[in-house]
Amino acid sequence: MTVAQTEEERLRRWRLVLGADGAGPTGPALSGRDAEMDAALASLYGDGKKPAGARRPGGRGPAGRSGGLGASAPSVARWLGDIRRYFPSPVVQVMQRDAIDRLGLSSLLLEPEMLEAVEPDVHLVGTLLSLGKAMPETTRESARAVVRKVADDLERRLAARTRAALTGALDRSARAGRPRHRDIDWDRTIRANLKNYVPLPGAGAGAGAGAGGAGTVIPERLVGYARSDRSVRKDVILCVDQSGSMAASVVHAAVFGAVLASMRTLATRLVVFDTAVVDLTDQLDDPVDVLFGTQLGGGTDINRALAYCQSRITRPADTVVVLISDLHEGGIREGMIERAAAMRASGVQFVTLLALSDDGTPSYDREHAAALGALGAPAFACTPDLFPEVMAAAIEKRPLPIPDPGV
């Protein structure tokens, strides 16, 4: 590419970024596919008629112009088709989010033709779930199809790694414990305890375990057949805040809950809450059913949710409780910390995630986060890719792999 061609490409890109008004009269003219891309961008970020009640977006250029998609579902559906043709999937998802959030088009998602045109992603699922009971029956099946695609994609990406990490952690955890008599691997147990060989009284001097002398091995540590043991080894309780700001976390928690529930050596419970508490454990075989059982929005009563979880714990030393919340408590603030402290004192592994998503750390209550950290349950945001490692560490009762906030 020549210097002239490089400069022309640079000007072309700036023209698409700034729009016709932002680029000014000296901006290069666009034609063909570039002109069509510019039109699609201008429909969202450029001058035009706003939908009724829509907020004024920031625009692409310095003028802060309003969008021009209109409030017609057919026109928006055509626009959605256009942007999927011109832009890669990650860009399409950002533009969809802008159209929904900045132009007030959420109500149009209640129409089947809109849902058939959108690019499914976690944030879109969150928007659909927030519409809740406002969704008519004619749209519900289309919405389920969108949610199903996102849930299936997430499960394909995360399931194998999660099962591998947790299976290894469970095996190591079981081998470190005390196996039942029928599960003891005597060969490995004897070899692990040879240092505890004790000669019998009267055995000749120099007789020992390796010299044919009489003696015994004291098995201070028993080693079992951990991998052949299919009994439940750990109880996991996912306690998930379903307030509106936690939408992406709810989606990921539902998928992970289904994956954990599929492991026979884990007993998994999923609890979602706002000011009420709902146990969705009996729906864990299908994350889509779980998600449609949630109701995003409303207040937050973490203390009540933890009280419910605490009442379901029967084996504290073998239980991991994962609280996923931004910790903005609307209930009894002191009670929330006291319940977490009581669970920790009883032997429960208590994990606090401020978010379970790729969106970074949300706004959260720093005072509550500090109080939980002082109990030995540090609060931090966790990406879906890191979650298997966090769970493996909690199961093995070793330090959690807390990400460096500066990275």
PDB file of N, CA and C in Angstrom, residues 55-103:
ATOM      1  N   ARG A  55     -34.214   8.918  24.750  1.00  0.00           N
ATOM      2  CA  ARG A  55     -33.234   9.851  25.285  1.00  0.00           C
ATOM      3  C   ARG A  55     -32.294  10.300  24.193  1.00  0.00           C
ATOM      4  N   ARG A  56     -31.680  11.449  24.384  1.00  0.00           N
ATOM      5  CA  ARG A  56     -30.778  11.996  23.388  1.00  0.00           C
ATOM      6  C   ARG A  56     -29.403  11.363  23.534  1.00  0.00           C
ATOM      7  N   PRO A  57     -28.936  10.610  22.531  1.00  0.00           N
ATOM      8  CA  PRO A  57     -27.624   9.973  22.646  1.00  0.00           C
ATOM      9  C   PRO A  57     -26.497  10.949  22.404  1.00  0.00           C
ATOM     10  N   GLY A  58     -25.285  10.484  22.652  1.00  0.00           N
ATOM     11  CA  GLY A  58     -24.122  11.350  22.517  1.00  0.00           C
ATOM     12  C   GLY A  58     -23.748  11.631  21.078  1.00  0.00           C
ATOM     13  N   GLY A  59     -24.119  10.755  20.145  1.00  0.00           N
ATOM     14  CA  GLY A  59     -23.757  10.976  18.749  1.00  0.00           C
ATOM     15  C   GLY A  59     -22.329  10.588  18.450  1.00  0.00           C
ATOM     16  N   ARG A  60     -21.985  10.552  17.135  1.00  0.00           N
ATOM     17  CA  ARG A  60     -20.627  10.191  16.754  1.00  0.00           C
ATOM     18  C   ARG A  60     -19.710  11.392  16.726  1.00  0.00           C
ATOM     19  N   GLY A  61     -20.253  12.537  16.393  1.00  0.00           N
ATOM     20  CA  GLY A  61     -19.432  13.730  16.254  1.00  0.00           C
ATOM     21  C   GLY A  61     -19.616  14.672  17.423  1.00  0.00           C
ATOM     22  N   PRO A  62     -19.005  15.839  17.344  1.00  0.00           N
ATOM     23  CA  PRO A  62     -19.060  16.771  18.462  1.00  0.00           C
ATOM     24  C   PRO A  62     -20.422  17.367  18.694  1.00  0.00           C
ATOM     25  N   ALA A  63     -21.347  17.231  17.747  1.00  0.00           N
ATOM     26  CA  ALA A  63     -22.645  17.873  17.906  1.00  0.00           C
ATOM     27  C   ALA A  63     -23.570  17.112  18.832  1.00  0.00           C
ATOM     28  N   GLY A  64     -23.280  15.834  19.148  1.00  0.00           N
ATOM     29  CA  GLY A  64     -24.143  15.067  20.034  1.00  0.00           C
ATOM     30  C   GLY A  64     -25.514  14.864  19.442  1.00  0.00           C
ATOM     31  N   ARG A  65     -25.580  14.277  18.242  1.00  0.00           N
ATOM     32  CA  ARG A  65     -26.831  14.239  17.495  1.00  0.00           C
ATOM     33  C   ARG A  65     -27.727  13.101  17.937  1.00  0.00           C
ATOM     34  N   SER A  66     -29.022  13.200  17.626  1.00  0.00           N
ATOM     35  CA  SER A  66     -29.983  12.182  18.022  1.00  0.00           C
ATOM     36  C   SER A  66     -30.114  11.119  16.955  1.00  0.00           C
ATOM     37  N   GLY A  67     -30.660   9.942  17.361  1.00  0.00           N
ATOM     38  CA  GLY A  67     -30.780   8.818  16.446  1.00  0.00           C
ATOM     39  C   GLY A  67     -31.972   8.932  15.534  1.00  0.00           C
ATOM     40  N   GLY A  68     -31.978   8.139  14.456  1.00  0.00           N
ATOM     41  CA  GLY A  68     -33.056   8.206  13.484  1.00  0.00           C
ATOM     42  C   GLY A  68     -33.628   6.867  13.095  1.00  0.00           C
ATOM     43  N   LEU A  69     -33.699   5.907  14.048  1.00  0.00           N
ATOM     44  CA  LEU A  69     -34.254   4.601  13.718  1.00  0.00           C
ATOM     45  C   LEU A  69     -35.771   4.617  13.679  1.00  0.00           C
ATOM     46  N   GLY A  70     -36.379   5.561  14.366  1.00  0.00           N
ATOM     47  CA  GLY A  70     -37.826   5.562  14.425  1.00  0.00           C
ATOM     48  C   GLY A  70     -38.326   4.487  15.359  1.00  0.00           C
ATOM     49  N   ALA A  71     -39.629   4.435  15.577  1.00  0.00           N
ATOM     50  CA  ALA A  71     -40.211   3.483  16.525  1.00  0.00           C
ATOM     51  C   ALA A  71     -40.914   2.348  15.807  1.00  0.00           C
ATOM     52  N   SER A  72     -40.556   2.101  14.567  1.00  0.00           N
ATOM     53  CA  SER A  72     -41.199   1.056  13.776  1.00  0.00           C
ATOM     54  C   SER A  72     -40.403  -0.229  13.853  1.00  0.00           C
ATOM     55  N   ALA A  73     -41.040  -1.311  14.276  1.00  0.00           N
ATOM     56  CA  ALA A  73     -40.342  -2.594  14.352  1.00  0.00           C
ATOM     57  C   ALA A  73     -39.815  -3.055  13.005  1.00  0.00           C
ATOM     58  N   PRO A  74     -40.578  -2.966  11.898  1.00  0.00           N
ATOM     59  CA  PRO A  74     -40.026  -3.399  10.607  1.00  0.00           C
ATOM     60  C   PRO A  74     -38.771  -2.637  10.203  1.00  0.00           C
ATOM     61  N   SER A  75     -38.750  -1.318  10.426  1.00  0.00           N
ATOM     62  CA  SER A  75     -37.574  -0.545  10.025  1.00  0.00           C
ATOM     63  C   SER A  75     -36.370  -0.901  10.886  1.00  0.00           C
ATOM     64  N   VAL A  76     -36.600  -1.148  12.190  1.00  0.00           N
ATOM     65  CA  VAL A  76     -35.500  -1.546  13.066  1.00  0.00           C
ATOM     66  C   VAL A  76     -35.009  -2.931  12.692  1.00  0.00           C
ATOM     67  N   ALA A  77     -35.922  -3.836  12.350  1.00  0.00           N
ATOM     68  CA  ALA A  77     -35.520  -5.181  11.949  1.00  0.00           C
ATOM     69  C   ALA A  77     -34.652  -5.144  10.701  1.00  0.00           C
ATOM     70  N   ARG A  78     -35.014  -4.281   9.745  1.00  0.00           N
ATOM     71  CA  ARG A  78     -34.187  -4.138   8.533  1.00  0.00           C
ATOM     72  C   ARG A  78     -32.819  -3.590   8.885  1.00  0.00           C
ATOM     73  N   TRP A  79     -32.789  -2.614   9.796  1.00  0.00           N
ATOM     74  CA  TRP A  79     -31.520  -2.032  10.220  1.00  0.00           C
ATOM     75  C   TRP A  79     -30.648  -3.086  10.901  1.00  0.00           C
ATOM     76  N   LEU A  80     -31.246  -3.925  11.727  1.00  0.00           N
ATOM     77  CA  LEU A  80     -30.490  -4.985  12.382  1.00  0.00           C
ATOM     78  C   LEU A  80     -29.879  -5.934  11.355  1.00  0.00           C
ATOM     79  N   GLY A  81     -30.627  -6.216  10.311  1.00  0.00           N
ATOM     80  CA  GLY A  81     -30.081  -7.043   9.244  1.00  0.00           C
ATOM     81  C   GLY A  81     -28.917  -6.367   8.541  1.00  0.00           C
ATOM     82  N   ASP A  82     -29.022  -5.066   8.338  1.00  0.00           N
ATOM     83  CA  ASP A  82     -27.952  -4.317   7.664  1.00  0.00           C
ATOM     84  C   ASP A  82     -26.656  -4.349   8.482  1.00  0.00           C
ATOM     85  N   ILE A  83     -26.747  -4.072   9.779  1.00  0.00           N
ATOM     86  CA  ILE A  83     -25.514  -3.996  10.556  1.00  0.00           C
ATOM     87  C   ILE A  83     -24.864  -5.376  10.679  1.00  0.00           C
ATOM     88  N   ARG A  84     -25.656  -6.438  10.655  1.00  0.00           N
ATOM     89  CA  ARG A  84     -25.065  -7.786  10.694  1.00  0.00           C
ATOM     90  C   ARG A  84     -24.342  -8.096   9.385  1.00  0.00           C
ATOM     91  N   ARG A  85     -24.765  -7.441   8.318  1.00  0.00           N
ATOM     92  CA  ARG A  85     -24.116  -7.656   7.027  1.00  0.00           C
ATOM     93  C   ARG A  85     -22.805  -6.878   6.931  1.00  0.00           C
ATOM     94  N   TYR A  86     -22.745  -5.699   7.542  1.00  0.00           N
ATOM     95  CA  TYR A  86     -21.595  -4.814   7.346  1.00  0.00           C
ATOM     96  C   TYR A  86     -20.531  -4.912   8.447  1.00  0.00           C
ATOM     97  N   PHE A  87     -20.904  -5.379   9.647  1.00  0.00           N
ATOM     98  CA  PHE A  87     -19.980  -5.303  10.783  1.00  0.00           C
ATOM     99  C   PHE A  87     -19.793  -6.675  11.425  1.00  0.00           C
ATOM    100  N   PRO A  88     -18.639  -6.901  12.054  1.00  0.00           N
ATOM    101  CA  PRO A  88     -18.414  -8.170  12.765  1.00  0.00           C
ATOM    102  C   PRO A  88     -19.303  -8.269  14.002  1.00  0.00           C
ATOM    103  N   SER A  89     -19.481  -9.492  14.500  1.00  0.00           N
ATOM    104  CA  SER A  89     -20.421  -9.755  15.589  1.00  0.00           C
ATOM    105  C   SER A  89     -20.189  -8.890  16.835  1.00  0.00           C
ATOM    106  N   PRO A  90     -18.940  -8.714  17.317  1.00  0.00           N
ATOM    107  CA  PRO A  90     -18.768  -7.881  18.516  1.00  0.00           C
ATOM    108  C   PRO A  90     -19.242  -6.443  18.316  1.00  0.00           C
ATOM    109  N   VAL A  91     -19.037  -5.889  17.118  1.00  0.00           N
ATOM    110  CA  VAL A  91     -19.491  -4.522  16.833  1.00  0.00           C
ATOM    111  C   VAL A  91     -21.015  -4.486  16.768  1.00  0.00           C
ATOM    112  N   VAL A  92     -21.610  -5.508  16.163  1.00  0.00           N
ATOM    113  CA  VAL A  92     -23.071  -5.583  16.088  1.00  0.00           C
ATOM    114  C   VAL A  92     -23.678  -5.578  17.483  1.00  0.00           C
ATOM    115  N   GLN A  93     -23.076  -6.333  18.401  1.00  0.00           N
ATOM    116  CA  GLN A  93     -23.612  -6.398  19.750  1.00  0.00           C
ATOM    117  C   GLN A  93     -23.540  -5.047  20.455  1.00  0.00           C
ATOM    118  N   VAL A  94     -22.459  -4.302  20.232  1.00  0.00           N
ATOM    119  CA  VAL A  94     -22.346  -2.962  20.818  1.00  0.00           C
ATOM    120  C   VAL A  94     -23.411  -2.033  20.245  1.00  0.00           C
ATOM    121  N   MET A  95     -23.611  -2.078  18.927  1.00  0.00           N
ATOM    122  CA  MET A  95     -24.604  -1.208  18.299  1.00  0.00           C
ATOM    123  C   MET A  95     -26.016  -1.568  18.742  1.00  0.00           C
ATOM    124  N   GLN A  96     -26.295  -2.863  18.878  1.00  0.00           N
ATOM    125  CA  GLN A  96     -27.605  -3.273  19.388  1.00  0.00           C
ATOM    126  C   GLN A  96     -27.839  -2.714  20.792  1.00  0.00           C
ATOM    127  N   ARG A  97     -26.793  -2.818  21.621  1.00  0.00           N
ATOM    128  CA  ARG A  97     -26.915  -2.328  22.995  1.00  0.00           C
ATOM    129  C   ARG A  97     -27.186  -0.832  23.002  1.00  0.00           C
ATOM    130  N   ASP A  98     -26.503  -0.091  22.130  1.00  0.00           N
ATOM    131  CA  ASP A  98     -26.747   1.354  22.042  1.00  0.00           C
ATOM    132  C   ASP A  98     -28.174   1.643  21.591  1.00  0.00           C
ATOM    133  N   ALA A  99     -28.640   0.888  20.615  1.00  0.00           N
ATOM    134  CA  ALA A  99     -29.992   1.121  20.105  1.00  0.00           C
ATOM    135  C   ALA A  99     -31.033   0.850  21.186  1.00  0.00           C
ATOM    136  N   ILE A 100     -30.806  -0.195  21.981  1.00  0.00           N
ATOM    137  CA  ILE A 100     -31.764  -0.551  23.027  1.00  0.00           C
ATOM    138  C   ILE A 100     -31.690   0.418  24.203  1.00  0.00           C
ATOM    139  N   ASP A 101     -30.469   0.697  24.666  1.00  0.00           N
ATOM    140  CA  ASP A 101     -30.299   1.507  25.876  1.00  0.00           C
ATOM    141  C   ASP A 101     -30.440   3.001  25.626  1.00  0.00           C
ATOM    142  N   ARG A 102     -29.881   3.492  24.520  1.00  0.00           N
ATOM    143  CA  ARG A 102     -29.822   4.937  24.303  1.00  0.00           C
ATOM    144  C   ARG A 102     -31.039   5.478  23.570  1.00  0.00           C
ATOM    145  N   LEU A 103     -31.695   4.634  22.775  1.00  0.00           N
ATOM    146  CA  LEU A 103     -32.842   5.116  22.008  1.00  0.00           C
ATOM    147  C   LEU A 103     -34.170   4.589  22.531  1.00  0.00           C
TER     148      LEU A 103
END
